[in-house]
Coordinates of C-alpha atoms in Angstrom, one line a residue:
X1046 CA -1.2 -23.5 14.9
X1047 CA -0.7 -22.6 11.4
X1048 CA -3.2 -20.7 9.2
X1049 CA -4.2 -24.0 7.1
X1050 CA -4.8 -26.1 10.6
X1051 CA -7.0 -23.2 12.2
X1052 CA -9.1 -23.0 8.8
X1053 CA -9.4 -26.6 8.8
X1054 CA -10.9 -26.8 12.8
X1055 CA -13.0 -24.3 11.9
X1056 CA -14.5 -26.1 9.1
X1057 CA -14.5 -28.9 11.0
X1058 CA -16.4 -26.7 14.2
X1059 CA -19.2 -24.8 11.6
X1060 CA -19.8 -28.6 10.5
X1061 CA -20.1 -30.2 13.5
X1062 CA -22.1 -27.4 14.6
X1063 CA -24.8 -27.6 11.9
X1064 CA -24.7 -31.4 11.7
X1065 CA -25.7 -31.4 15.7
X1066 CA -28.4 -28.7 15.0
X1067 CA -29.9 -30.7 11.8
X1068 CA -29.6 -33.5 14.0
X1069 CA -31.4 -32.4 17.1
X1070 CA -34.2 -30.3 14.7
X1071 CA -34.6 -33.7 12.9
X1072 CA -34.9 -35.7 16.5
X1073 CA -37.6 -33.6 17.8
X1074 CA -39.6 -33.0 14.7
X1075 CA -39.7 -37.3 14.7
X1076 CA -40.5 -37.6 18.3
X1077 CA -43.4 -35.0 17.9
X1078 CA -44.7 -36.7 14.6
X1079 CA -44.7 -40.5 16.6
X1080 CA -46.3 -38.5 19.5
X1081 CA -48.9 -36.7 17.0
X1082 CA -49.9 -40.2 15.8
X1083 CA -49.9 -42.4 19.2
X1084 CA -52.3 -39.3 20.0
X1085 CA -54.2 -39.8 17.0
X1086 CA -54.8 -43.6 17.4
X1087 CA -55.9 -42.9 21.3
X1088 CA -58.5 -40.2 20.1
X1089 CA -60.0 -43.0 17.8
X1090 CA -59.6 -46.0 20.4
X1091 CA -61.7 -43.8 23.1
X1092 CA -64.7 -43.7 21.2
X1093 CA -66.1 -47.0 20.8
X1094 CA -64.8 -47.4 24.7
X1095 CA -67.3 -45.6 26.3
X1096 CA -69.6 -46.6 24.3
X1097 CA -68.6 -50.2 26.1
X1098 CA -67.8 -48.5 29.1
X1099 CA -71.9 -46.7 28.8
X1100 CA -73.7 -50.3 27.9
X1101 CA -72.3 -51.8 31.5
X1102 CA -71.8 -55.3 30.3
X1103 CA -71.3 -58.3 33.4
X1104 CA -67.5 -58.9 31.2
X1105 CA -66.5 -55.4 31.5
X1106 CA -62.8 -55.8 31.2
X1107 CA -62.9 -59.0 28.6
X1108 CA -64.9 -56.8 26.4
X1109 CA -62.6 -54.1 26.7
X1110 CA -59.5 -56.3 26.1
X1111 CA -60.9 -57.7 22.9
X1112 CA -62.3 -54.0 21.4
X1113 CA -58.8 -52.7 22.4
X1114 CA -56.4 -55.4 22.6
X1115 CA -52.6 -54.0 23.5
X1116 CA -53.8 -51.0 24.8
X1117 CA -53.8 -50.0 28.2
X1118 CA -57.4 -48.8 29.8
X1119 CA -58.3 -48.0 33.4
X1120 CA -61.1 -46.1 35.2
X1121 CA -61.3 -44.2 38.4
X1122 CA -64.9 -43.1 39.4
X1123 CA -65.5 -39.7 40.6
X1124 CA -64.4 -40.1 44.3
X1125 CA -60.8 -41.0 43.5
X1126 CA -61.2 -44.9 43.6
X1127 CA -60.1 -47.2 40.8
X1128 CA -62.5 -49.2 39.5
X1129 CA -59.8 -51.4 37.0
X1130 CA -57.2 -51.4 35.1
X1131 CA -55.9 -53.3 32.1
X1132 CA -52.2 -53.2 31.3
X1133 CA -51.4 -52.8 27.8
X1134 CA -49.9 -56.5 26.3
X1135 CA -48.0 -56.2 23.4
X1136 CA -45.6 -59.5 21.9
X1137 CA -42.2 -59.8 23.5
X1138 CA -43.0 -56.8 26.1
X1139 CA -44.7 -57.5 29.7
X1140 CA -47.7 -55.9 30.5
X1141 CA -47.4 -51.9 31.2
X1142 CA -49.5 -50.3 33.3
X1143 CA -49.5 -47.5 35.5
X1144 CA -50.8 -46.5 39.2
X1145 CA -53.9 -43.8 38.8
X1146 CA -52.8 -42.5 42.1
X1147 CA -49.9 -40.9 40.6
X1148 CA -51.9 -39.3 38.3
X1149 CA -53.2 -36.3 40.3
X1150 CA -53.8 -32.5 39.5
X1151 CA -55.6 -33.2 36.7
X1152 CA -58.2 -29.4 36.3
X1153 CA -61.1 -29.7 34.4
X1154 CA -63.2 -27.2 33.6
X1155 CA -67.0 -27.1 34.3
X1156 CA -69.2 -29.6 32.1
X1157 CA -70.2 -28.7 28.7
X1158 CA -73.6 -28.4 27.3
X1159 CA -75.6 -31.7 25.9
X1160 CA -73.9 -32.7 22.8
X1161 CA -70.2 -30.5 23.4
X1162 CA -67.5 -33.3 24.1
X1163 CA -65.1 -32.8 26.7
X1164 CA -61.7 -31.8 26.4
X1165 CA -58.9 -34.1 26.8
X1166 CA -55.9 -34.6 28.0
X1167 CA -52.7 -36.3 27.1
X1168 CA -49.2 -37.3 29.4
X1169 CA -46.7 -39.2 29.6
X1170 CA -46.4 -41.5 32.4
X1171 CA -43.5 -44.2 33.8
X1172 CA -45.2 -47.7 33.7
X1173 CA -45.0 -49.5 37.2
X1174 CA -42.5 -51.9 35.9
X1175 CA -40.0 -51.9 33.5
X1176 CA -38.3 -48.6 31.7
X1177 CA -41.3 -48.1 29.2
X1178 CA -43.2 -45.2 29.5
X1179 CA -47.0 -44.8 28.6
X1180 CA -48.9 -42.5 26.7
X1181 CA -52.3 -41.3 28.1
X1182 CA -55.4 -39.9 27.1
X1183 CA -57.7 -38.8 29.6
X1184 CA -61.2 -38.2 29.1
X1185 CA -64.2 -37.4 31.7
X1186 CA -67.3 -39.5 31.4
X1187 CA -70.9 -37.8 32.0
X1188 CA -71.0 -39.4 36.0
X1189 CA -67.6 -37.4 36.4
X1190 CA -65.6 -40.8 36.0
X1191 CA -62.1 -40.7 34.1
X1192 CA -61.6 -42.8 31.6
X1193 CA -57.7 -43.3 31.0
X1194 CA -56.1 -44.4 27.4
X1195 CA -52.9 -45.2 26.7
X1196 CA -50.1 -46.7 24.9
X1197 CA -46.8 -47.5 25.5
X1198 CA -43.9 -45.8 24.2
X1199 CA -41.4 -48.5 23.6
X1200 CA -41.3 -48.5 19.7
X1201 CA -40.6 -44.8 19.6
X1202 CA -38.4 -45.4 21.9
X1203 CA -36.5 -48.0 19.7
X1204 CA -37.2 -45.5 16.9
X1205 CA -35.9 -42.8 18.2
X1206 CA -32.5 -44.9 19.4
X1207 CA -32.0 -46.0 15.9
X1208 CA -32.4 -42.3 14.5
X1209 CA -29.6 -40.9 16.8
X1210 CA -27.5 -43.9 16.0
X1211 CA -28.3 -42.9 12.4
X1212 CA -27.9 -39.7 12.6
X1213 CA -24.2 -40.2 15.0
X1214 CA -23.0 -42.2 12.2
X1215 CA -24.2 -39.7 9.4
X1216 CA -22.9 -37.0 11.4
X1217 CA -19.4 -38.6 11.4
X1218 CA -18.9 -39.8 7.8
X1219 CA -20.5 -35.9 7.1
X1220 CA -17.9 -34.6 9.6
X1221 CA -15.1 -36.5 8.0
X1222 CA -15.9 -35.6 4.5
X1223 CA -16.2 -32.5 5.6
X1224 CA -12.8 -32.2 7.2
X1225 CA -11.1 -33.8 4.3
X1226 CA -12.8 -31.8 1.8
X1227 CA -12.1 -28.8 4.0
X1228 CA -8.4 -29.6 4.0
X1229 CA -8.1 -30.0 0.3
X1230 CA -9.7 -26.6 -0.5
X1231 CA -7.6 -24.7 1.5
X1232 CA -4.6 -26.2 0.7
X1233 CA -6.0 -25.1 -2.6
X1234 CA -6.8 -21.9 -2.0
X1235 CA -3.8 -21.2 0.4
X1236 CA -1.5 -22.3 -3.2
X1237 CA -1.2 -18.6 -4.4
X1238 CA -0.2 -17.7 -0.4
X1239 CA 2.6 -20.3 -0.5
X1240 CA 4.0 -18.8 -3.5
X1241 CA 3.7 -15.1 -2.4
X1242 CA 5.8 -17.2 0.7
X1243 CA 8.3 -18.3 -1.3
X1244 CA 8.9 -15.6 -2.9
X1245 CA 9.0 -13.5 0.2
X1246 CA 11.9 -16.1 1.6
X1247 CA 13.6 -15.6 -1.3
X1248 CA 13.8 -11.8 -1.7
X1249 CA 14.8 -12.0 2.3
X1250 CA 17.2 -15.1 2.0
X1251 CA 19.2 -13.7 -1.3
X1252 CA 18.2 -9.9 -1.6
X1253 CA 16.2 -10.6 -4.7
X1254 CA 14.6 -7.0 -5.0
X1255 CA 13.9 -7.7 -8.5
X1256 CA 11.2 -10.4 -7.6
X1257 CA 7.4 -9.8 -7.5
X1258 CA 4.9 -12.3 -6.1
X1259 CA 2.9 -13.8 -8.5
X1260 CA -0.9 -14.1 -8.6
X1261 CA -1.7 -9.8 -8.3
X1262 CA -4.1 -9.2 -11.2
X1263 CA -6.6 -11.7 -9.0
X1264 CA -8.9 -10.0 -7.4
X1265 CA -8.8 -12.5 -4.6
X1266 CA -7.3 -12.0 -1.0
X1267 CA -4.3 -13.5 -1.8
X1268 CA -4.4 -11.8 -5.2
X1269 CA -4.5 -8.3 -2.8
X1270 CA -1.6 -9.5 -0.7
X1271 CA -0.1 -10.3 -3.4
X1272 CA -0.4 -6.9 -5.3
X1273 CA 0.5 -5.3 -1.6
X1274 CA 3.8 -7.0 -1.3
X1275 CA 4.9 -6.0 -5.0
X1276 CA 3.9 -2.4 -4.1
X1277 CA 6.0 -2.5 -1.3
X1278 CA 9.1 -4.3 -3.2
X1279 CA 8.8 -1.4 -5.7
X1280 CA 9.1 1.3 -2.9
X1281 CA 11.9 -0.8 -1.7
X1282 CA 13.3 -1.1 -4.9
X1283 CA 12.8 2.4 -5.3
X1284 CA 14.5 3.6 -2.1
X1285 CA 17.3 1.2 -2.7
X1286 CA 17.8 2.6 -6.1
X1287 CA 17.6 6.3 -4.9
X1288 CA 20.0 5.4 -1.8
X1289 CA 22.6 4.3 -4.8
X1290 CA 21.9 7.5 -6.5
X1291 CA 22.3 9.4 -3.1
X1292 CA 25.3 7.7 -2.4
X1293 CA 27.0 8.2 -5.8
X1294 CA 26.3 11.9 -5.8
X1295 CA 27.8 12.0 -2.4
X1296 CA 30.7 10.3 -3.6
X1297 CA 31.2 12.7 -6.8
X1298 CA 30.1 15.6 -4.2
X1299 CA 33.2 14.4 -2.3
X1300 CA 35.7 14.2 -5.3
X1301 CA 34.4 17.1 -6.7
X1302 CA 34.8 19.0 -3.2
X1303 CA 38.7 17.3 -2.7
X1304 CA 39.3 18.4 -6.3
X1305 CA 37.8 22.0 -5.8
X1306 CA 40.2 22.2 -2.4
X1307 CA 42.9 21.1 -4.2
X1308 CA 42.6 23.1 -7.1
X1309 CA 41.9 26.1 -4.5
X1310 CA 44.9 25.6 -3.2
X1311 CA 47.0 25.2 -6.3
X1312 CA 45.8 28.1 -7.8
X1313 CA 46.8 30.0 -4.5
X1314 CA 49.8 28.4 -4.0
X1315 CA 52.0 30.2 -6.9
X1316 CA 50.6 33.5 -6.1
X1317 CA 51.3 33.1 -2.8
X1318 CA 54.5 31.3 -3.5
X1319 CA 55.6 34.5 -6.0
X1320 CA 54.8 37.0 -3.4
X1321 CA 57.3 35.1 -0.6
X1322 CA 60.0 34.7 -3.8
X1323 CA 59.7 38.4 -4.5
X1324 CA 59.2 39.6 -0.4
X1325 CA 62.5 37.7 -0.5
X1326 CA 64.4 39.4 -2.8
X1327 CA 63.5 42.8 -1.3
X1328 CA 65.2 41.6 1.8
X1329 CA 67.7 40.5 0.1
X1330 CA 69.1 43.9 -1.4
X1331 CA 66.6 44.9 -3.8
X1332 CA 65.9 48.1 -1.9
X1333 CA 69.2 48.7 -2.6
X1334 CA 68.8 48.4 -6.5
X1335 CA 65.8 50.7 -8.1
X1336 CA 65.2 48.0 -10.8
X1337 CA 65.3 45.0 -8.7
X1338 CA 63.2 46.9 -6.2
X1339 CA 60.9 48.1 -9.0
X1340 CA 60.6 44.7 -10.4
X1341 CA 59.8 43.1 -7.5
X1342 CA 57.0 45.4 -6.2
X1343 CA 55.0 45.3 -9.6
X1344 CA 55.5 41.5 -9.2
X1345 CA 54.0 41.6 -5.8
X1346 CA 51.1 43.8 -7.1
X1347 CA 50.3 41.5 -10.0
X1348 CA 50.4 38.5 -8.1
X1349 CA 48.2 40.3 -5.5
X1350 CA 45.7 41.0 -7.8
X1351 CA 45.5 37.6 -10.0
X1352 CA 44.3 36.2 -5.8
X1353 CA 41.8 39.0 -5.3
X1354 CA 40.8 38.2 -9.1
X1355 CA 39.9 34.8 -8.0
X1356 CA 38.5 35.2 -4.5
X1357 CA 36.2 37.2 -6.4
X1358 CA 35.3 35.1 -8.6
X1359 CA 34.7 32.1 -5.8
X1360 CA 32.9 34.9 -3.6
X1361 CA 30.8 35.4 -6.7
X1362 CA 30.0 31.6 -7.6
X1363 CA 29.6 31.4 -3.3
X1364 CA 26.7 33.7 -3.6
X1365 CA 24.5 32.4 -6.7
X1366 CA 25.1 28.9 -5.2
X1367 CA 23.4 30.2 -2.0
X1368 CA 20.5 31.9 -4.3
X1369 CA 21.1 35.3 -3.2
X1370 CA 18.8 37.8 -5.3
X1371 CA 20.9 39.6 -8.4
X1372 CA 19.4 43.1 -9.4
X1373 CA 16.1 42.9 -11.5
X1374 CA 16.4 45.9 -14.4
X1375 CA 15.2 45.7 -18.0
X1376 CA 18.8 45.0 -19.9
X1377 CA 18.9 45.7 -23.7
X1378 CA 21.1 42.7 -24.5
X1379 CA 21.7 44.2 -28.2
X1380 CA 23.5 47.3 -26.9
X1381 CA 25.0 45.0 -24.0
X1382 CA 26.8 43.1 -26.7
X1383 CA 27.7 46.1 -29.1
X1384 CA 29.5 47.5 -25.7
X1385 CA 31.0 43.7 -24.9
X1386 CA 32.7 43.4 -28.3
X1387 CA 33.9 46.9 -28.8
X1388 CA 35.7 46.4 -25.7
X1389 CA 37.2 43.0 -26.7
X1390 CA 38.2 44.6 -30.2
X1391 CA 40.3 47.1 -28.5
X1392 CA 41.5 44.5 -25.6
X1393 CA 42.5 42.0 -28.7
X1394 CA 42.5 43.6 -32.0
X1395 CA 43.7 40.1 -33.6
X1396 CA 40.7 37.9 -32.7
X1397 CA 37.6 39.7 -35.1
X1398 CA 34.0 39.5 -33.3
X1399 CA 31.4 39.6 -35.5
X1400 CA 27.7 40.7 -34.5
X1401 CA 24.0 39.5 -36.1
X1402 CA 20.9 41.1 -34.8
X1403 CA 17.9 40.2 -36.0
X1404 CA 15.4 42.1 -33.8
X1405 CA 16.3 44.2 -30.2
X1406 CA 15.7 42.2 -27.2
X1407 CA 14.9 43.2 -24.0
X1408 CA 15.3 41.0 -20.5
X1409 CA 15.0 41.3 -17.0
X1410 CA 18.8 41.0 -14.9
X1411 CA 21.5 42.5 -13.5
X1412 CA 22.9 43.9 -16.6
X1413 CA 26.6 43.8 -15.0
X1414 CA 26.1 39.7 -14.2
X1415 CA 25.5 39.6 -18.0
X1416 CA 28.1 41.6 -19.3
X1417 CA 30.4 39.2 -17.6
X1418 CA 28.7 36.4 -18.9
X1419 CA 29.6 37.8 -22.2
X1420 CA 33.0 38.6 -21.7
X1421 CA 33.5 35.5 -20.4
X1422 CA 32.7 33.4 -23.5
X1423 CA 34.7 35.7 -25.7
X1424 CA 38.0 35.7 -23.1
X1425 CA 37.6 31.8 -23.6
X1426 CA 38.0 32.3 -27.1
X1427 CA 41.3 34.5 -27.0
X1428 CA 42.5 31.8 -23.9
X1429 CA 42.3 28.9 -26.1
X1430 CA 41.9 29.7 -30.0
X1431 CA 45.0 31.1 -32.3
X1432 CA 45.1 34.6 -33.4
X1433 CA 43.1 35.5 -36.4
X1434 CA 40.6 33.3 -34.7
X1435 CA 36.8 35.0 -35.8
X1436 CA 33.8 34.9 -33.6
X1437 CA 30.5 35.4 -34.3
X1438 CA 27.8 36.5 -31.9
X1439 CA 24.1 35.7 -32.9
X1440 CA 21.1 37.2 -31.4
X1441 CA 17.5 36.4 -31.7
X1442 CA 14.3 35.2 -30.2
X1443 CA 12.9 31.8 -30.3
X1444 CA 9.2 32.0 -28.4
X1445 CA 9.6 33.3 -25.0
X1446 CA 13.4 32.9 -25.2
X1447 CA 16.2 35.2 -26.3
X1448 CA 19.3 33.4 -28.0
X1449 CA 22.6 34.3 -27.8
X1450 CA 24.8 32.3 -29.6
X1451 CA 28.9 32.4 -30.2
X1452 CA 30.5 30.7 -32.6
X1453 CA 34.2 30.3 -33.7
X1454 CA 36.4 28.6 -36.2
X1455 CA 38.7 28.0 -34.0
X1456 CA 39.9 24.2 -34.1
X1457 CA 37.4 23.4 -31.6
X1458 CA 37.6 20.8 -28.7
X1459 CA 36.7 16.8 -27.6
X1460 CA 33.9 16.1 -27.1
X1461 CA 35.2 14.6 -23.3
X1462 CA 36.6 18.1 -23.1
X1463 CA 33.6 19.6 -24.4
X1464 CA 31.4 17.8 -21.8
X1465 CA 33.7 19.0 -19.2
X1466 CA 34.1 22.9 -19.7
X1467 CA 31.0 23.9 -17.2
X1468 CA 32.9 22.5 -14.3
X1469 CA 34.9 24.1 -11.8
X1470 CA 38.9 25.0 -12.0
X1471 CA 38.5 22.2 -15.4
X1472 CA 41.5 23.3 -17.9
X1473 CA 41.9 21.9 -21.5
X1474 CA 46.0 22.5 -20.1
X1475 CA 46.4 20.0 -17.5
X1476 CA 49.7 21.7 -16.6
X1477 CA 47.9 24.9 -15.5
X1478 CA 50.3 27.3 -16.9
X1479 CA 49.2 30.9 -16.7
X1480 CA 50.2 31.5 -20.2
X1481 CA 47.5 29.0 -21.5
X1482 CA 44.7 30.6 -19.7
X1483 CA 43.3 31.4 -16.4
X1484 CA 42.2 29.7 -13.0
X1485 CA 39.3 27.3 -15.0
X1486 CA 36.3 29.4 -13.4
X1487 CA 35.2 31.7 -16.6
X1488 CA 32.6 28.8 -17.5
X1489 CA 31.7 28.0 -14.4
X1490 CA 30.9 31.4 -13.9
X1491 CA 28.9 32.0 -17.0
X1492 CA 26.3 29.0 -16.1
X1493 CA 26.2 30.3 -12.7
X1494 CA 24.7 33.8 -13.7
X1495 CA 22.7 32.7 -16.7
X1496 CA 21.2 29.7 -14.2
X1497 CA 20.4 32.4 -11.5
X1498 CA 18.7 34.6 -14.0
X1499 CA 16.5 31.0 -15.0
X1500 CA 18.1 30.3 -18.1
X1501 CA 19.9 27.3 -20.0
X1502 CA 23.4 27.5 -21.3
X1503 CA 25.2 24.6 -23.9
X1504 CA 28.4 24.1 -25.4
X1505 CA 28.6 22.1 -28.8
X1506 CA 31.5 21.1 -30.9
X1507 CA 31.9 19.3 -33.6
X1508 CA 35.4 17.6 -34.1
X1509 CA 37.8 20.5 -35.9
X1510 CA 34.8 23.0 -36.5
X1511 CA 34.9 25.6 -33.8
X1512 CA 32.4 25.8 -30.7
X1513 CA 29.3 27.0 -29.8
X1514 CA 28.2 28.4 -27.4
X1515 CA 24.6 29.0 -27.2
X1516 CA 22.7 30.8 -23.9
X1517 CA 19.0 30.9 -23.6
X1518 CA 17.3 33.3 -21.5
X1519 CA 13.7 34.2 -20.4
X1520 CA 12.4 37.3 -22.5
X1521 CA 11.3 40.5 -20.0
X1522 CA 6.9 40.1 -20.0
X1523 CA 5.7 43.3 -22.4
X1524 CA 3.5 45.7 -20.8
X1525 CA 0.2 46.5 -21.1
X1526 CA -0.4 49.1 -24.2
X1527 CA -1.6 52.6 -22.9
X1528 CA -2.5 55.0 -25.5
X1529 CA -1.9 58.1 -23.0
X1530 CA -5.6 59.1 -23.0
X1531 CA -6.3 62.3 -20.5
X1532 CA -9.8 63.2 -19.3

């Protein structure tokens, strides 16, 4: 049963319900008002009775026919024996009357005092013939005689027939109006459902993620469901999108990891390939021929040392990828850089280094991690700039930061290049030659160690202006001032 049918029914059931309750409350309160009156018109008919009743005319029952005419009266005297009885006559009925020797049990209480009317008492008793029933008053006379009133029922009966055939048919139309007024609210109400529905078959039909159910700023049910089911859409939404993410760093993960293998492997191939050339000629002859033999062991031993060279280098970018700790010592980066440069002047005498300091900076590292960093940047220079090429190194503080940056005017690079240089074995020379530079790990290097020691590094160049290079790393915390005070 749908939701719209069972809401319906019970409509229908709470109105049927408290239409039968009215109903039965409204029955009863009429059959005990008709009751309170047939009661109140026997308490007045008595009176003037045994005042009759008292006199002991020779015409008894005429007299008593014509003072209460319709109404039924008998007597039974104190031993039990009926003395008469006068049904009750009413037009278009036949006379009602009862048998006093059904009426038994009847407890009275002891006589009241001179002027103290007895108590009476009133039933309900089946007429000897016919269906009507007759309602009594019975009363004790001063000789201990009962004196029986009554009336019969038939006109409350015919009143209380027509009320429940009133009240059925009210009952019905109220039922019915309530059932269709039930069903038009709710398929009212239910409206906002139905459209959350919809777009629920939609989003599950087509995979429209991008839908949201309307109706959620009500503060309605339907209005909560509503804003529910967009909640959830926008987890979903949001799980779908990071899944996409996921998988396209999984998929540049994969290139990135095919292209690291393969250049891996290239850059140990022609080592590897000049040590078998030059192995070769030795057992060829070259033992036999000093300079052959010469040439070909200094070959071996350069070749051998540009592989350790970069094994070291991927050993080194190996550990700061896992997070291993570097050493933690207060490094003057002022006299770090004086040492760096007077080293590359004497390695390179035809590419000038220039050095600004503005203030001395101190920072917490492994000094040797960033003297590499250093020499690094400026190697890049010599690898890829002309001679006569001029750097210039800047140092200074910006807040909690130290700044190094190193500029050239050199002819600079792309800014597709430019984007590139951070990553891993990249080369400006797409032909790799070892005359144009080195394995493509001296940047990748220099963010590894200046990421492990927490700071930034960027590379900026503008079209035919040089590059920058500009690292930013946390300044070491000053401690507390002592003045040396003894006691």
């Amino acid at each position: 049963m749908s939701l719209r049918a069972k809401l319906v029914a019970t409509i229908g059931l709470v109105a049927l319900v408290a239409l039968a309750l009215a109903g039965a409350a409204t029955y009863a309160a009429f059959s005990r008002s008709q009751l309170r009156q047939i009661d109140d018109s026997l308490q007045r008919a008595h009176e003037p009775l045994e005042e009759l009743i008292a006199s002991e005319p020779r015409d008894l029952e005429i007299q008593i026919a014509q003072t209460a005419p319709g109404i039924f009266v008998a007597m039974r005297d104190s031993k039990g024996t009926t003395r008469f009885v006068i049904p009750a006559r009413e037009p278009g009925h036949e006379p009602a009357a009862i048998s006093l020797d059904s009426i038994t049990n009847l407890s009275w209480p002891p006589f009241q005092s001179v002027g103290q009317p007895d108590p009476a008492i009133f039933r309900t008793a089946q007429a000897t013939s016919g269906d009507d029933e007759i309602r009594l008053r019975i009363s004790r006379l001063d000789d201990g005689s009962e004196l029986f009133v009554g009336q019969t029922l038939h006109e409350i009966t015919e009143s209380r027939t027509r009320l429940l055939a009133i009240e059925v048919v009210v009952a019905v139309g109220a039922l019915t109006i309530a059932i269709a007024g039930g069903w038009l609210l709710v398929r009212a109400g239910l409206k906002p459902l139905r459209r959350v529905e919809q777009t629920a078959l939609a989003i599950a039909g087509g995979g429209q993620l991008t839908q949201r159910a309307p109706g959620a700023a009500a503060g309605t049910e339907v209005g909560r469901l509503a804003a529910a089911l967009n909640t959830m859409l926008d987890r979903i939404d949001e799980a779908f999108a990071e899944r996409d993410v996921t998988e396209a760093e999984l998929r540049t993960s994969e290139q990135r990891m095919r292209r690291f293998v393969a250049d891996v492997s290239h850059e140990l191939r022609t080592p590897l390939a000049a040590v078998s050339a030059y192995a070769e000629l030795v057992d060829r002859g070259a033992r036999d021929h000093p300079k052959d033999l010469d040439r070909a062991i200094h070959g071996i031993a350069a070749e051998t040392a540009r592989m350790n060279e970069l094994v070291e280098e991927l050993l080194l970018l190996a550990r700061l990828d896992e997070g291993r700790p570097l050493e933690q010592t207060a490094v003057d980066l002022a006299a770090l850089l004086v040492d760096a440069i007077r080293t590359a002047r004497t390695v390179a005498p035809e590419f000038p280094v220039a050095l600004s300091i503005s203030e001395v900076v101190i920072v917490t590292g492994d000094a040797s991690r960033l003297r590499q960093v250093i020499d690094n940047v400026l190697a890049n220079v010599r690898a890829h700039t002309p001679a006569r090429t001029t750097s210039t190194i800047d140092l200074r503080t910006e807040g909690s930061n130290a700044v190094i940056t190193f500029s050239d005017d050199g002819p600079g690079m792309a800014p597709p290049e430019a984007a590139l240089v951070f990553e891993r074995f990249y080369r400006t020379d797409t032909s790799r030659s070892r005359e144009t530079g080195g394995a493509g790990l001296g940047m990748s290097i220099v963010e590894a160690i200046v990421t492990a020691h927490h700071g930034t590094v960027d590379l900026h160049s503008p079209a035919g202006r040089g590059v920058t290079v500009t690292i930013r790393l946390p300044v070491a915390p000053v401690p507390p001032y002592s003045n040396g005070d003894s006691e």
